[in-house]
Amino acid sequence: MEKILTDRMRINIGPQHPSTHGVMRMIVDLDGETVENVETVIGYLHRGMEKMAETSTYIQYLPIVDRIDYLSGFFCSYAYVNGIELLMDIEISEKSKYIRTITMELNRMASHLLWLGCFMMDLGASSPFFYTFIEREKILDIFENLTGNRMMYNYYTFGGVKRDIDKENLYAIKKFSDEFVFALKDLEELINYNPIFISRTKNLGILEKECAYAYSITGVNLRASGIKKDLRKDKPYLIYENIEFNVPISENKDVQARYILRIKELKESNKIVQQCIDWLLTNLNNKNIITDVKPLTLKPEGIAISEVESSRGLMQCIIYADGTLNPYRIKWRTPSFYNVQIINEISKGYLLSDLIAIFGSLDIIMPEVDR
Amino acid sequence: MIKIREVDLFENLKRKFDIRIENCPRMFLDKGNELNSVQKDMKCIVKREYSAFDEHLTDDTELKCDTELNHIKPDIYLLRVKKEDIRQILRYLKNSEEYFFERLDCMVCCDRKKDLEIMYLLQSDKYNVKCGIRVEIDKKENQIATVSDIFSNANLEEREIYDLFGIKFINHPDLKRIFMPEDFVGHPLRKDFIIQRLN
Amino acid sequence: MYLFQEILLKYNFSDWFIFIAGLVFYFILITIFIIITVLILVLFERKYLAMFTRRIGPNRTGIRGCLQTIADSFKLLFKENIKPANAEQFLYFISPLIVFIPVILLWLIIPFTSESANYQSQISSFLFLAVLSIPVFGVLTAGCSSMSKYSILGGIRSCIQIISSEIPVSLVLVSVVIFTGTLDLNNIINFQSGIFLNWNIFPNILGFVIFFICSLIMMNRTPFDFPESESELVAGYHCEYSGMKFAMLFLAEYALTFVICTYMTALFMGGYNSPVGFYLADLFNLNNGFDYILKNIEQLFWISIKTFLLIMLIMWIRASYPRFRFDKTLELCWYILIPLAVFNLCVEIFIKYLRGIL
């Protein structure tokens, strides 16, 4: 039987997505139903974050930093503040380290919960979206009590944190973290063994190790390919040396592995939060949360590279400081910028609806990509 | 994590190519916390070179960021190489057994007012070592060879640098603007592209 | 309808006029009934799904949100009537009608009570399936006449899905017909009168499951709503429709849901018979000419309850499961459901043989 010639069709999955990935355009070449080539067009959300740094002082840039990745505001804030603290040789107190850790881990949980809801919505199940958002609302309420804002926190500053964490907040976090275990169990029972879900996500979007190294992928996407690499264990910062937690990895390189790893990371973050709460509850009298730095007239000098393991991967903030009031150049190395580049590699040969599942599993956030 | 031997890490590389080591992390120094002779020589060389361009500089002048930035935190290796050698050096660093820098974390471009500079940040997972390789690019003939066939993630990075700084990459597969619209004139992150702050 | 005809008889109209007037009256009655049912069904779905996700659903329009669908239809009525310049104008205009009108015809075939004036024929169950195949053409022409890449894709996919699910349905119908011995829907329902152990579902549980799954496919419902929610990646067959034409397509889907569930109850769950064998209305002996009204009301009540139970099950599945991939749906239909339906047919013949012996 001779082969029937079919033309390739070019489909545009336009900048406006019904699924909440932000504004990104994918030009997909289809041969019948199978994907042959995906070209991604980014840049719709470019806000000039790096140029804004050159006309602001260091303290004026601090509220803007949260918006690099609005779902992980604390991580971006930490990367910037840590860079300046490295340059000025500022030591921060033990209590502010614990507060920073606990807020960053809660932020990681909130980001993963939102990812879970949107991923299930892409696959078609609409109920888990609401269940995860209920848990996320509790976290955002905690943040609102602590910092005054639900998403753009502006809470870290050079030398420590701005406000102390008091008893009611700690008890609220403890209550949330105790109940979270059961909520997560409900979600797992609903989704994990569902045969439709398994057939939609198994053996899909395989990311090989060489590809991961070539594109400098970090975070959960790398750990799902079997490489154990987590900045919190390799170069521990803050107080991660004193805390017991595991870093889950998986040998299957597919979409289901990434899903399972993020669920496990939620549990590990919960463990970290509980250990931090125990320490903070025993040190309530310690009011030393900030070292005096005179932030308005900071004049650091040198190059600083500060990195943090954010919810999507390795985030770095590279600061060129020249001894004047304004930074000379600030560069953000964000993990989603590199995750975008592997879409073409790992989705060749699959169907069009698989492309959406693969794209959802990579956990790409557009403000990080475009800055 | 494999412990690295405590000698000058890039001894072999220095024999093959013309590189200058600008920062050697203190943990690899021979004695205590003193600057070793390599670093002292290097500071003098640098100052002497730049004072040839600018008569106001003397040997004691503190150099500001317009021209030089070598103080880096955290302490990692910083190398400065010639831009013609960059592809060979990167390929050597990636594939050779003694270095094995398998990841290009990031490419940072900076507009020092007399020229442009790109820093390639390499990371070795096997030895847990980071290294920064700096290349100077003249503003008049702003071209450099691409490294996107050695490290695949350099593809989008170089497009970003082309868009925001105007450096052309030779043999890049698809060099076009990425953040700015296609018909934009100018390169925003250069220092002569002035934006005003309203307060 | 007979009431209406008896009233008309007193005025000495000619016979054929009375006949046609009766039919028109029934048609209008059914259309009003469809509209009310769809109104209730849309609101019911939103409130019911909200219960699963710990929300409230619409609660602003009317008392507790009961006027929500009327507000929606007003909104759709006043929307601009867009005519894409590229589209085939005649087909584009007529496709919603091709989808919607057979659904009304389906409502005319089903017996809602023992004395309803539905279209009676000796092959009514098979006629139902035959008319059910007509909206497929409407979907196809709606997709293709819009002349946009995405609606063509969506229309073709929906069409293929529905066609592949019609074969197991026909096989299951054959098995039910063999068991009951008649194609007429009225007789099938009478066969199941008495207590609920007489219902067709008990000897034929596998057939019921197959029929249920295929009806989900035909209604384009989750987990098979690939053509509809293709609006995630690309838009489905109704992406170029707006305003009243979209409302007609939307209405057709909900009307189809209700009528297929009613058909399922007629085939498997005893139709309008009460599960306990006698009617409550028989206890009231009114002894005037109108005592059959109470019985009809009670039969309507029973058929509505059973249909709503099935609809609740369908919506419960919608709230719980993600979506099938398109080729997996086709695999399910052709590789799994058709052999199962054939197997079910053999089992039914065997059970009928046993029943004949015992």
JSON list of C-alpha atoms in Angstrom, two decimals, chain B:
[
{"chain": "B", "resi": 1, "resn": "MET", "atom": "CA", "xyz": [31.13, 15.15, 45.48]},
{"chain": "B", "resi": 2, "resn": "ILE", "atom": "CA", "xyz": [34.70, 14.71, 44.43]},
{"chain": "B", "resi": 3, "resn": "LYS", "atom": "CA", "xyz": [37.33, 16.81, 46.18]},
{"chain": "B", "resi": 4, "resn": "ILE", "atom": "CA", "xyz": [39.36, 18.90, 43.83]},
{"chain": "B", "resi": 5, "resn": "ARG", "atom": "CA", "xyz": [43.09, 19.04, 44.06]},
{"chain": "B", "resi": 6, "resn": "GLU", "atom": "CA", "xyz": [44.51, 22.18, 45.55]},
{"chain": "B", "resi": 7, "resn": "VAL", "atom": "CA", "xyz": [46.66, 23.49, 42.80]},
{"chain": "B", "resi": 8, "resn": "ASP", "atom": "CA", "xyz": [46.04, 26.11, 40.24]},
{"chain": "B", "resi": 9, "resn": "LEU", "atom": "CA", "xyz": [43.03, 24.66, 38.49]},
{"chain": "B", "resi": 10, "resn": "PHE", "atom": "CA", "xyz": [43.63, 26.05, 35.07]},
{"chain": "B", "resi": 11, "resn": "GLU", "atom": "CA", "xyz": [47.34, 25.29, 34.73]},
{"chain": "B", "resi": 12, "resn": "ASN", "atom": "CA", "xyz": [46.79, 23.11, 31.66]},
{"chain": "B", "resi": 13, "resn": "LEU", "atom": "CA", "xyz": [44.50, 25.59, 30.07]},
{"chain": "B", "resi": 14, "resn": "LYS", "atom": "CA", "xyz": [46.99, 28.40, 30.53]},
{"chain": "B", "resi": 15, "resn": "ARG", "atom": "CA", "xyz": [49.55, 26.43, 28.57]},
{"chain": "B", "resi": 16, "resn": "LYS", "atom": "CA", "xyz": [47.29, 26.02, 25.55]},
{"chain": "B", "resi": 17, "resn": "PHE", "atom": "CA", "xyz": [45.48, 29.31, 25.33]},
{"chain": "B", "resi": 18, "resn": "ASP", "atom": "CA", "xyz": [46.15, 32.88, 26.23]},
{"chain": "B", "resi": 19, "resn": "ILE", "atom": "CA", "xyz": [44.07, 33.44, 29.34]},
{"chain": "B", "resi": 20, "resn": "ARG", "atom": "CA", "xyz": [44.35, 35.61, 32.39]},
{"chain": "B", "resi": 21, "resn": "ILE", "atom": "CA", "xyz": [43.12, 34.45, 35.74]},
{"chain": "B", "resi": 22, "resn": "GLU", "atom": "CA", "xyz": [41.47, 37.35, 37.43]},
{"chain": "B", "resi": 23, "resn": "ASN", "atom": "CA", "xyz": [40.24, 35.79, 40.57]},
{"chain": "B", "resi": 24, "resn": "CYS", "atom": "CA", "xyz": [41.46, 32.69, 42.28]},
{"chain": "B", "resi": 25, "resn": "PRO", "atom": "CA", "xyz": [39.28, 31.52, 45.14]},
{"chain": "B", "resi": 26, "resn": "ARG", "atom": "CA", "xyz": [40.94, 31.72, 48.46]},
{"chain": "B", "resi": 27, "resn": "MET", "atom": "CA", "xyz": [40.40, 28.09, 49.20]},
{"chain": "B", "resi": 28, "resn": "PHE", "atom": "CA", "xyz": [42.83, 27.19, 46.48]},
{"chain": "B", "resi": 29, "resn": "LEU", "atom": "CA", "xyz": [45.59, 29.53, 47.63]},
{"chain": "B", "resi": 30, "resn": "ASP", "atom": "CA", "xyz": [48.88, 28.10, 48.81]},
{"chain": "B", "resi": 31, "resn": "LYS", "atom": "CA", "xyz": [49.51, 29.83, 52.08]},
{"chain": "B", "resi": 32, "resn": "GLY", "atom": "CA", "xyz": [46.95, 31.17, 54.48]},
{"chain": "B", "resi": 33, "resn": "ASN", "atom": "CA", "xyz": [44.92, 34.13, 53.34]},
{"chain": "B", "resi": 34, "resn": "GLU", "atom": "CA", "xyz": [47.50, 36.03, 51.41]},
{"chain": "B", "resi": 35, "resn": "LEU", "atom": "CA", "xyz": [47.30, 36.89, 47.79]},
{"chain": "B", "resi": 36, "resn": "ASN", "atom": "CA", "xyz": [49.54, 34.64, 45.88]},
{"chain": "B", "resi": 37, "resn": "SER", "atom": "CA", "xyz": [51.94, 35.89, 43.33]},
{"chain": "B", "resi": 38, "resn": "VAL", "atom": "CA", "xyz": [49.59, 35.18, 40.46]},
{"chain": "B", "resi": 39, "resn": "GLN", "atom": "CA", "xyz": [47.02, 37.55, 41.77]},
{"chain": "B", "resi": 40, "resn": "LYS", "atom": "CA", "xyz": [49.52, 40.26, 42.60]},
{"chain": "B", "resi": 41, "resn": "ASP", "atom": "CA", "xyz": [50.98, 40.12, 39.14]},
{"chain": "B", "resi": 42, "resn": "MET", "atom": "CA", "xyz": [47.57, 40.18, 37.67]},
{"chain": "B", "resi": 43, "resn": "LYS", "atom": "CA", "xyz": [46.54, 43.36, 39.44]},
{"chain": "B", "resi": 44, "resn": "CYS", "atom": "CA", "xyz": [49.64, 45.13, 38.25]},
{"chain": "B", "resi": 45, "resn": "ILE", "atom": "CA", "xyz": [49.20, 43.94, 34.71]},
{"chain": "B", "resi": 46, "resn": "VAL", "atom": "CA", "xyz": [45.65, 45.11, 34.64]},
{"chain": "B", "resi": 47, "resn": "LYS", "atom": "CA", "xyz": [46.39, 48.49, 36.02]},
{"chain": "B", "resi": 48, "resn": "ARG", "atom": "CA", "xyz": [49.28, 49.03, 33.70]},
{"chain": "B", "resi": 49, "resn": "GLU", "atom": "CA", "xyz": [47.25, 48.03, 30.72]},
{"chain": "B", "resi": 50, "resn": "TYR", "atom": "CA", "xyz": [44.39, 50.32, 31.40]},
{"chain": "B", "resi": 51, "resn": "SER", "atom": "CA", "xyz": [46.53, 53.24, 32.33]},
{"chain": "B", "resi": 52, "resn": "ALA", "atom": "CA", "xyz": [47.87, 53.08, 28.81]},
{"chain": "B", "resi": 53, "resn": "PHE", "atom": "CA", "xyz": [44.40, 54.05, 27.59]},
{"chain": "B", "resi": 54, "resn": "ASP", "atom": "CA", "xyz": [43.64, 56.64, 30.16]},
{"chain": "B", "resi": 55, "resn": "GLU", "atom": "CA", "xyz": [46.27, 59.15, 31.21]},
{"chain": "B", "resi": 56, "resn": "HIS", "atom": "CA", "xyz": [44.53, 60.02, 34.46]},
{"chain": "B", "resi": 57, "resn": "LEU", "atom": "CA", "xyz": [45.09, 56.60, 35.94]},
{"chain": "B", "resi": 58, "resn": "THR", "atom": "CA", "xyz": [48.18, 55.88, 37.95]},
{"chain": "B", "resi": 59, "resn": "ASP", "atom": "CA", "xyz": [49.32, 52.71, 39.59]},
{"chain": "B", "resi": 60, "resn": "ASP", "atom": "CA", "xyz": [47.52, 53.57, 42.81]},
{"chain": "B", "resi": 61, "resn": "THR", "atom": "CA", "xyz": [44.19, 54.61, 41.39]},
{"chain": "B", "resi": 62, "resn": "GLU", "atom": "CA", "xyz": [41.21, 52.55, 42.54]},
{"chain": "B", "resi": 63, "resn": "LEU", "atom": "CA", "xyz": [39.53, 51.33, 39.40]},
{"chain": "B", "resi": 64, "resn": "LYS", "atom": "CA", "xyz": [35.81, 51.85, 39.17]},
{"chain": "B", "resi": 65, "resn": "CYS", "atom": "CA", "xyz": [33.28, 49.72, 37.45]},
{"chain": "B", "resi": 66, "resn": "ASP", "atom": "CA", "xyz": [33.48, 51.43, 34.14]},
{"chain": "B", "resi": 67, "resn": "THR", "atom": "CA", "xyz": [36.48, 49.39, 33.36]},
{"chain": "B", "resi": 68, "resn": "GLU", "atom": "CA", "xyz": [37.07, 46.65, 35.86]},
{"chain": "B", "resi": 69, "resn": "LEU", "atom": "CA", "xyz": [35.25, 44.46, 38.32]},
{"chain": "B", "resi": 70, "resn": "ASN", "atom": "CA", "xyz": [37.15, 41.62, 39.85]},
{"chain": "B", "resi": 71, "resn": "HIS", "atom": "CA", "xyz": [35.87, 41.42, 43.38]},
{"chain": "B", "resi": 72, "resn": "ILE", "atom": "CA", "xyz": [33.39, 38.58, 43.25]},
{"chain": "B", "resi": 73, "resn": "LYS", "atom": "CA", "xyz": [31.29, 37.01, 45.94]},
{"chain": "B", "resi": 74, "resn": "PRO", "atom": "CA", "xyz": [31.09, 34.06, 46.42]},
{"chain": "B", "resi": 75, "resn": "ASP", "atom": "CA", "xyz": [34.67, 33.22, 45.67]},
{"chain": "B", "resi": 76, "resn": "ILE", "atom": "CA", "xyz": [34.76, 31.52, 42.32]},
{"chain": "B", "resi": 77, "resn": "TYR", "atom": "CA", "xyz": [37.23, 31.36, 39.49]},
{"chain": "B", "resi": 78, "resn": "LEU", "atom": "CA", "xyz": [37.14, 34.21, 37.03]},
{"chain": "B", "resi": 79, "resn": "LEU", "atom": "CA", "xyz": [39.02, 33.96, 33.80]},
{"chain": "B", "resi": 80, "resn": "ARG", "atom": "CA", "xyz": [39.43, 36.45, 31.02]},
{"chain": "B", "resi": 81, "resn": "VAL", "atom": "CA", "xyz": [39.99, 35.00, 27.57]},
{"chain": "B", "resi": 82, "resn": "LYS", "atom": "CA", "xyz": [40.33, 36.31, 24.06]},
{"chain": "B", "resi": 83, "resn": "LYS", "atom": "CA", "xyz": [37.20, 36.23, 22.07]},
{"chain": "B", "resi": 84, "resn": "GLU", "atom": "CA", "xyz": [38.70, 34.22, 19.22]},
{"chain": "B", "resi": 85, "resn": "ASP", "atom": "CA", "xyz": [39.47, 31.34, 21.56]},
{"chain": "B", "resi": 86, "resn": "ILE", "atom": "CA", "xyz": [36.14, 31.15, 23.29]},
{"chain": "B", "resi": 87, "resn": "ARG", "atom": "CA", "xyz": [34.71, 28.24, 21.34]},
{"chain": "B", "resi": 88, "resn": "GLN", "atom": "CA", "xyz": [37.76, 26.05, 21.77]},
{"chain": "B", "resi": 89, "resn": "ILE", "atom": "CA", "xyz": [38.03, 26.85, 25.44]},
{"chain": "B", "resi": 90, "resn": "LEU", "atom": "CA", "xyz": [34.41, 26.10, 26.14]},
{"chain": "B", "resi": 91, "resn": "ARG", "atom": "CA", "xyz": [34.50, 22.87, 24.19]},
{"chain": "B", "resi": 92, "resn": "TYR", "atom": "CA", "xyz": [37.63, 21.85, 26.04]},
{"chain": "B", "resi": 93, "resn": "LEU", "atom": "CA", "xyz": [36.15, 22.68, 29.39]},
{"chain": "B", "resi": 94, "resn": "LYS", "atom": "CA", "xyz": [33.01, 20.78, 28.63]},
{"chain": "B", "resi": 95, "resn": "ASN", "atom": "CA", "xyz": [34.46, 17.58, 27.35]},
{"chain": "B", "resi": 96, "resn": "SER", "atom": "CA", "xyz": [37.75, 17.10, 29.12]},
{"chain": "B", "resi": 97, "resn": "GLU", "atom": "CA", "xyz": [37.87, 14.73, 32.03]},
{"chain": "B", "resi": 98, "resn": "GLU", "atom": "CA", "xyz": [39.80, 16.98, 34.37]},
{"chain": "B", "resi": 99, "resn": "TYR", "atom": "CA", "xyz": [37.36, 19.86, 34.24]},
{"chain": "B", "resi": 100, "resn": "PHE", "atom": "CA", "xyz": [34.03, 18.49, 33.06]},
{"chain": "B", "resi": 101, "resn": "PHE", "atom": "CA", "xyz": [31.97, 21.66, 33.23]},
{"chain": "B", "resi": 102, "resn": "GLU", "atom": "CA", "xyz": [28.86, 20.18, 31.75]},
{"chain": "B", "resi": 103, "resn": "ARG", "atom": "CA", "xyz": [26.44, 23.02, 32.32]},
{"chain": "B", "resi": 104, "resn": "LEU", "atom": "CA", "xyz": [26.34, 26.57, 31.10]},
{"chain": "B", "resi": 105, "resn": "ASP", "atom": "CA", "xyz": [24.30, 28.20, 33.81]},
{"chain": "B", "resi": 106, "resn": "CYS", "atom": "CA", "xyz": [24.03, 31.64, 32.35]},
{"chain": "B", "resi": 107, "resn": "MET", "atom": "CA", "xyz": [25.52, 34.23, 30.01]},
{"chain": "B", "resi": 108, "resn": "VAL", "atom": "CA", "xyz": [25.71, 37.72, 31.48]},
{"chain": "B", "resi": 109, "resn": "CYS", "atom": "CA", "xyz": [26.41, 40.68, 29.26]},
{"chain": "B", "resi": 110, "resn": "CYS", "atom": "CA", "xyz": [27.44, 44.01, 30.68]},
{"chain": "B", "resi": 111, "resn": "ASP", "atom": "CA", "xyz": [27.96, 47.36, 29.00]},
{"chain": "B", "resi": 112, "resn": "ARG", "atom": "CA", "xyz": [31.15, 48.74, 30.38]},
{"chain": "B", "resi": 113, "resn": "LYS", "atom": "CA", "xyz": [31.34, 52.08, 28.75]},
{"chain": "B", "resi": 114, "resn": "LYS", "atom": "CA", "xyz": [34.42, 51.42, 26.69]},
{"chain": "B", "resi": 115, "resn": "ASP", "atom": "CA", "xyz": [33.39, 47.98, 25.47]},
{"chain": "B", "resi": 116, "resn": "LEU", "atom": "CA", "xyz": [30.95, 45.16, 26.05]},
{"chain": "B", "resi": 117, "resn": "GLU", "atom": "CA", "xyz": [31.70, 42.14, 28.11]},
{"chain": "B", "resi": 118, "resn": "ILE", "atom": "CA", "xyz": [30.10, 38.71, 28.23]},
{"chain": "B", "resi": 119, "resn": "MET", "atom": "CA", "xyz": [30.58, 36.39, 31.18]},
{"chain": "B", "resi": 120, "resn": "TYR", "atom": "CA", "xyz": [29.87, 32.71, 30.72]},
{"chain": "B", "resi": 121, "resn": "LEU", "atom": "CA", "xyz": [29.04, 31.03, 34.00]},
{"chain": "B", "resi": 122, "resn": "LEU", "atom": "CA", "xyz": [29.92, 27.35, 33.91]},
{"chain": "B", "resi": 123, "resn": "GLN", "atom": "CA", "xyz": [29.03, 24.83, 36.54]},
{"chain": "B", "resi": 124, "resn": "SER", "atom": "CA", "xyz": [30.55, 21.46, 37.15]},
{"chain": "B", "resi": 125, "resn": "ASP", "atom": "CA", "xyz": [28.25, 19.10, 38.99]},
{"chain": "B", "resi": 126, "resn": "LYS", "atom": "CA", "xyz": [30.85, 16.41, 39.34]},
{"chain": "B", "resi": 127, "resn": "TYR", "atom": "CA", "xyz": [33.31, 18.57, 41.24]},
{"chain": "B", "resi": 128, "resn": "ASN", "atom": "CA", "xyz": [30.80, 21.14, 42.49]},
{"chain": "B", "resi": 129, "resn": "VAL", "atom": "CA", "xyz": [32.82, 24.03, 41.10]},
{"chain": "B", "resi": 130, "resn": "LYS", "atom": "CA", "xyz": [31.67, 27.18, 39.38]},
{"chain": "B", "resi": 131, "resn": "CYS", "atom": "CA", "xyz": [33.72, 29.22, 36.97]},
{"chain": "B", "resi": 132, "resn": "GLY", "atom": "CA", "xyz": [33.16, 32.51, 35.16]},
{"chain": "B", "resi": 133, "resn": "ILE", "atom": "CA", "xyz": [34.79, 33.16, 31.77]},
{"chain": "B", "resi": 134, "resn": "ARG", "atom": "CA", "xyz": [34.83, 36.75, 30.59]},
{"chain": "B", "resi": 135, "resn": "VAL", "atom": "CA", "xyz": [35.22, 37.96, 27.05]},
{"chain": "B", "resi": 136, "resn": "GLU", "atom": "CA", "xyz": [35.61, 41.53, 25.88]},
{"chain": "B", "resi": 137, "resn": "ILE", "atom": "CA", "xyz": [33.87, 42.68, 22.77]},
{"chain": "B", "resi": 138, "resn": "ASP", "atom": "CA", "xyz": [34.66, 45.89, 21.00]},
{"chain": "B", "resi": 139, "resn": "LYS", "atom": "CA", "xyz": [31.72, 48.15, 20.36]},
{"chain": "B", "resi": 140, "resn": "LYS", "atom": "CA", "xyz": [32.58, 48.87, 16.78]},
{"chain": "B", "resi": 141, "resn": "GLU", "atom": "CA", "xyz": [32.86, 45.35, 15.48]},
{"chain": "B", "resi": 142, "resn": "ASN", "atom": "CA", "xyz": [30.47, 43.74, 17.91]},
{"chain": "B", "resi": 143, "resn": "GLN", "atom": "CA", "xyz": [30.59, 40.16, 16.83]},
{"chain": "B", "resi": 144, "resn": "ILE", "atom": "CA", "xyz": [31.52, 36.95, 18.50]},
{"chain": "B", "resi": 145, "resn": "ALA", "atom": "CA", "xyz": [31.24, 33.30, 17.60]},
{"chain": "B", "resi": 146, "resn": "THR", "atom": "CA", "xyz": [28.24, 31.44, 18.86]},
{"chain": "B", "resi": 147, "resn": "VAL", "atom": "CA", "xyz": [28.44, 28.59, 21.34]},
{"chain": "B", "resi": 148, "resn": "SER", "atom": "CA", "xyz": [24.95, 27.25, 20.76]},
{"chain": "B", "resi": 149, "resn": "ASP", "atom": "CA", "xyz": [26.20, 24.00, 19.28]},
{"chain": "B", "resi": 150, "resn": "ILE", "atom": "CA", "xyz": [28.30, 23.29, 22.37]},
{"chain": "B", "resi": 151, "resn": "PHE", "atom": "CA", "xyz": [25.71, 24.25, 24.97]},
{"chain": "B", "resi": 152, "resn": "SER", "atom": "CA", "xyz": [22.19, 24.12, 23.60]},
{"chain": "B", "resi": 153, "resn": "ASN", "atom": "CA", "xyz": [20.69, 26.62, 25.99]},
{"chain": "B", "resi": 154, "resn": "ALA", "atom": "CA", "xyz": [22.94, 29.32, 24.62]},
{"chain": "B", "resi": 155, "resn": "ASN", "atom": "CA", "xyz": [20.54, 29.60, 21.70]},
{"chain": "B", "resi": 156, "resn": "LEU", "atom": "CA", "xyz": [17.93, 31.72, 23.44]},
{"chain": "B", "resi": 157, "resn": "GLU", "atom": "CA", "xyz": [20.53, 33.44, 25.62]},
{"chain": "B", "resi": 158, "resn": "GLU", "atom": "CA", "xyz": [22.36, 34.74, 22.58]},
{"chain": "B", "resi": 159, "resn": "ARG", "atom": "CA", "xyz": [19.14, 35.94, 21.04]},
{"chain": "B", "resi": 160, "resn": "GLU", "atom": "CA", "xyz": [18.44, 37.85, 24.21]},
{"chain": "B", "resi": 161, "resn": "ILE", "atom": "CA", "xyz": [21.90, 39.41, 24.19]},
{"chain": "B", "resi": 162, "resn": "TYR", "atom": "CA", "xyz": [21.50, 40.35, 20.55]},
{"chain": "B", "resi": 163, "resn": "ASP", "atom": "CA", "xyz": [18.16, 41.92, 21.29]},
{"chain": "B", "resi": 164, "resn": "LEU", "atom": "CA", "xyz": [19.17, 43.87, 24.34]},
{"chain": "B", "resi": 165, "resn": "PHE", "atom": "CA", "xyz": [22.80, 44.73, 23.55]},
{"chain": "B", "resi": 166, "resn": "GLY", "atom": "CA", "xyz": [23.27, 44.41, 19.83]},
{"chain": "B", "resi": 167, "resn": "ILE", "atom": "CA", "xyz": [26.05, 41.85, 19.71]},
{"chain": "B", "resi": 168, "resn": "LYS", "atom": "CA", "xyz": [25.88, 39.67, 16.63]},
{"chain": "B", "resi": 169, "resn": "PHE", "atom": "CA", "xyz": [26.68, 36.00, 16.95]},
{"chain": "B", "resi": 170, "resn": "ILE", "atom": "CA", "xyz": [28.32, 34.40, 13.95]},
{"chain": "B", "resi": 171, "resn": "ASN", "atom": "CA", "xyz": [26.74, 31.16, 12.75]},
{"chain": "B", "resi": 172, "resn": "HIS", "atom": "CA", "xyz": [23.79, 31.38, 15.07]},
{"chain": "B", "resi": 173, "resn": "PRO", "atom": "CA", "xyz": [20.90, 29.34, 13.59]},
{"chain": "B", "resi": 174, "resn": "ASP", "atom": "CA", "xyz": [18.15, 31.87, 14.15]},
{"chain": "B", "resi": 175, "resn": "LEU", "atom": "CA", "xyz": [19.30, 35.27, 15.30]},
{"chain": "B", "resi": 176, "resn": "LYS", "atom": "CA", "xyz": [16.35, 37.57, 15.73]},
{"chain": "B", "resi": 177, "resn": "ARG", "atom": "CA", "xyz": [14.83, 39.70, 18.42]},
{"chain": "B", "resi": 178, "resn": "ILE", "atom": "CA", "xyz": [13.17, 37.91, 21.25]},
{"chain": "B", "resi": 179, "resn": "PHE", "atom": "CA", "xyz": [11.78, 40.40, 23.76]},
{"chain": "B", "resi": 180, "resn": "MET", "atom": "CA", "xyz": [11.42, 43.57, 21.77]},
{"chain": "B", "resi": 181, "resn": "PRO", "atom": "CA", "xyz": [9.11, 43.76, 18.74]},
{"chain": "B", "resi": 182, "resn": "GLU", "atom": "CA", "xyz": [10.73, 42.91, 15.45]},
{"chain": "B", "resi": 183, "resn": "ASP", "atom": "CA", "xyz": [10.83, 46.47, 14.16]},
{"chain": "B", "resi": 184, "resn": "PHE", "atom": "CA", "xyz": [12.30, 48.01, 17.27]},
{"chain": "B", "resi": 185, "resn": "VAL", "atom": "CA", "xyz": [15.25, 50.31, 16.73]},
{"chain": "B", "resi": 186, "resn": "GLY", "atom": "CA", "xyz": [17.98, 50.39, 19.32]},
{"chain": "B", "resi": 187, "resn": "HIS", "atom": "CA", "xyz": [19.25, 48.09, 21.99]},
{"chain": "B", "resi": 188, "resn": "PRO", "atom": "CA", "xyz": [17.67, 48.80, 25.35]},
{"chain": "B", "resi": 189, "resn": "LEU", "atom": "CA", "xyz": [20.18, 47.60, 27.89]},
{"chain": "B", "resi": 190, "resn": "ARG", "atom": "CA", "xyz": [23.06, 49.64, 26.54]},
{"chain": "B", "resi": 191, "resn": "LYS", "atom": "CA", "xyz": [24.10, 52.55, 28.66]},
{"chain": "B", "resi": 192, "resn": "ASP", "atom": "CA", "xyz": [23.38, 55.10, 25.94]},
{"chain": "B", "resi": 193, "resn": "PHE", "atom": "CA", "xyz": [19.74, 54.04, 25.78]},
{"chain": "B", "resi": 194, "resn": "ILE", "atom": "CA", "xyz": [18.45, 56.32, 28.46]},
{"chain": "B", "resi": 195, "resn": "ILE", "atom": "CA", "xyz": [15.16, 55.85, 30.22]},
{"chain": "B", "resi": 196, "resn": "GLN", "atom": "CA", "xyz": [13.85, 58.33, 32.70]},
{"chain": "B", "resi": 197, "resn": "ARG", "atom": "CA", "xyz": [12.68, 57.54, 36.14]},
{"chain": "B", "resi": 198, "resn": "LEU", "atom": "CA", "xyz": [9.66, 59.56, 37.06]},
{"chain": "B", "resi": 199, "resn": "ASN", "atom": "CA", "xyz": [10.51, 60.22, 40.67]}
]
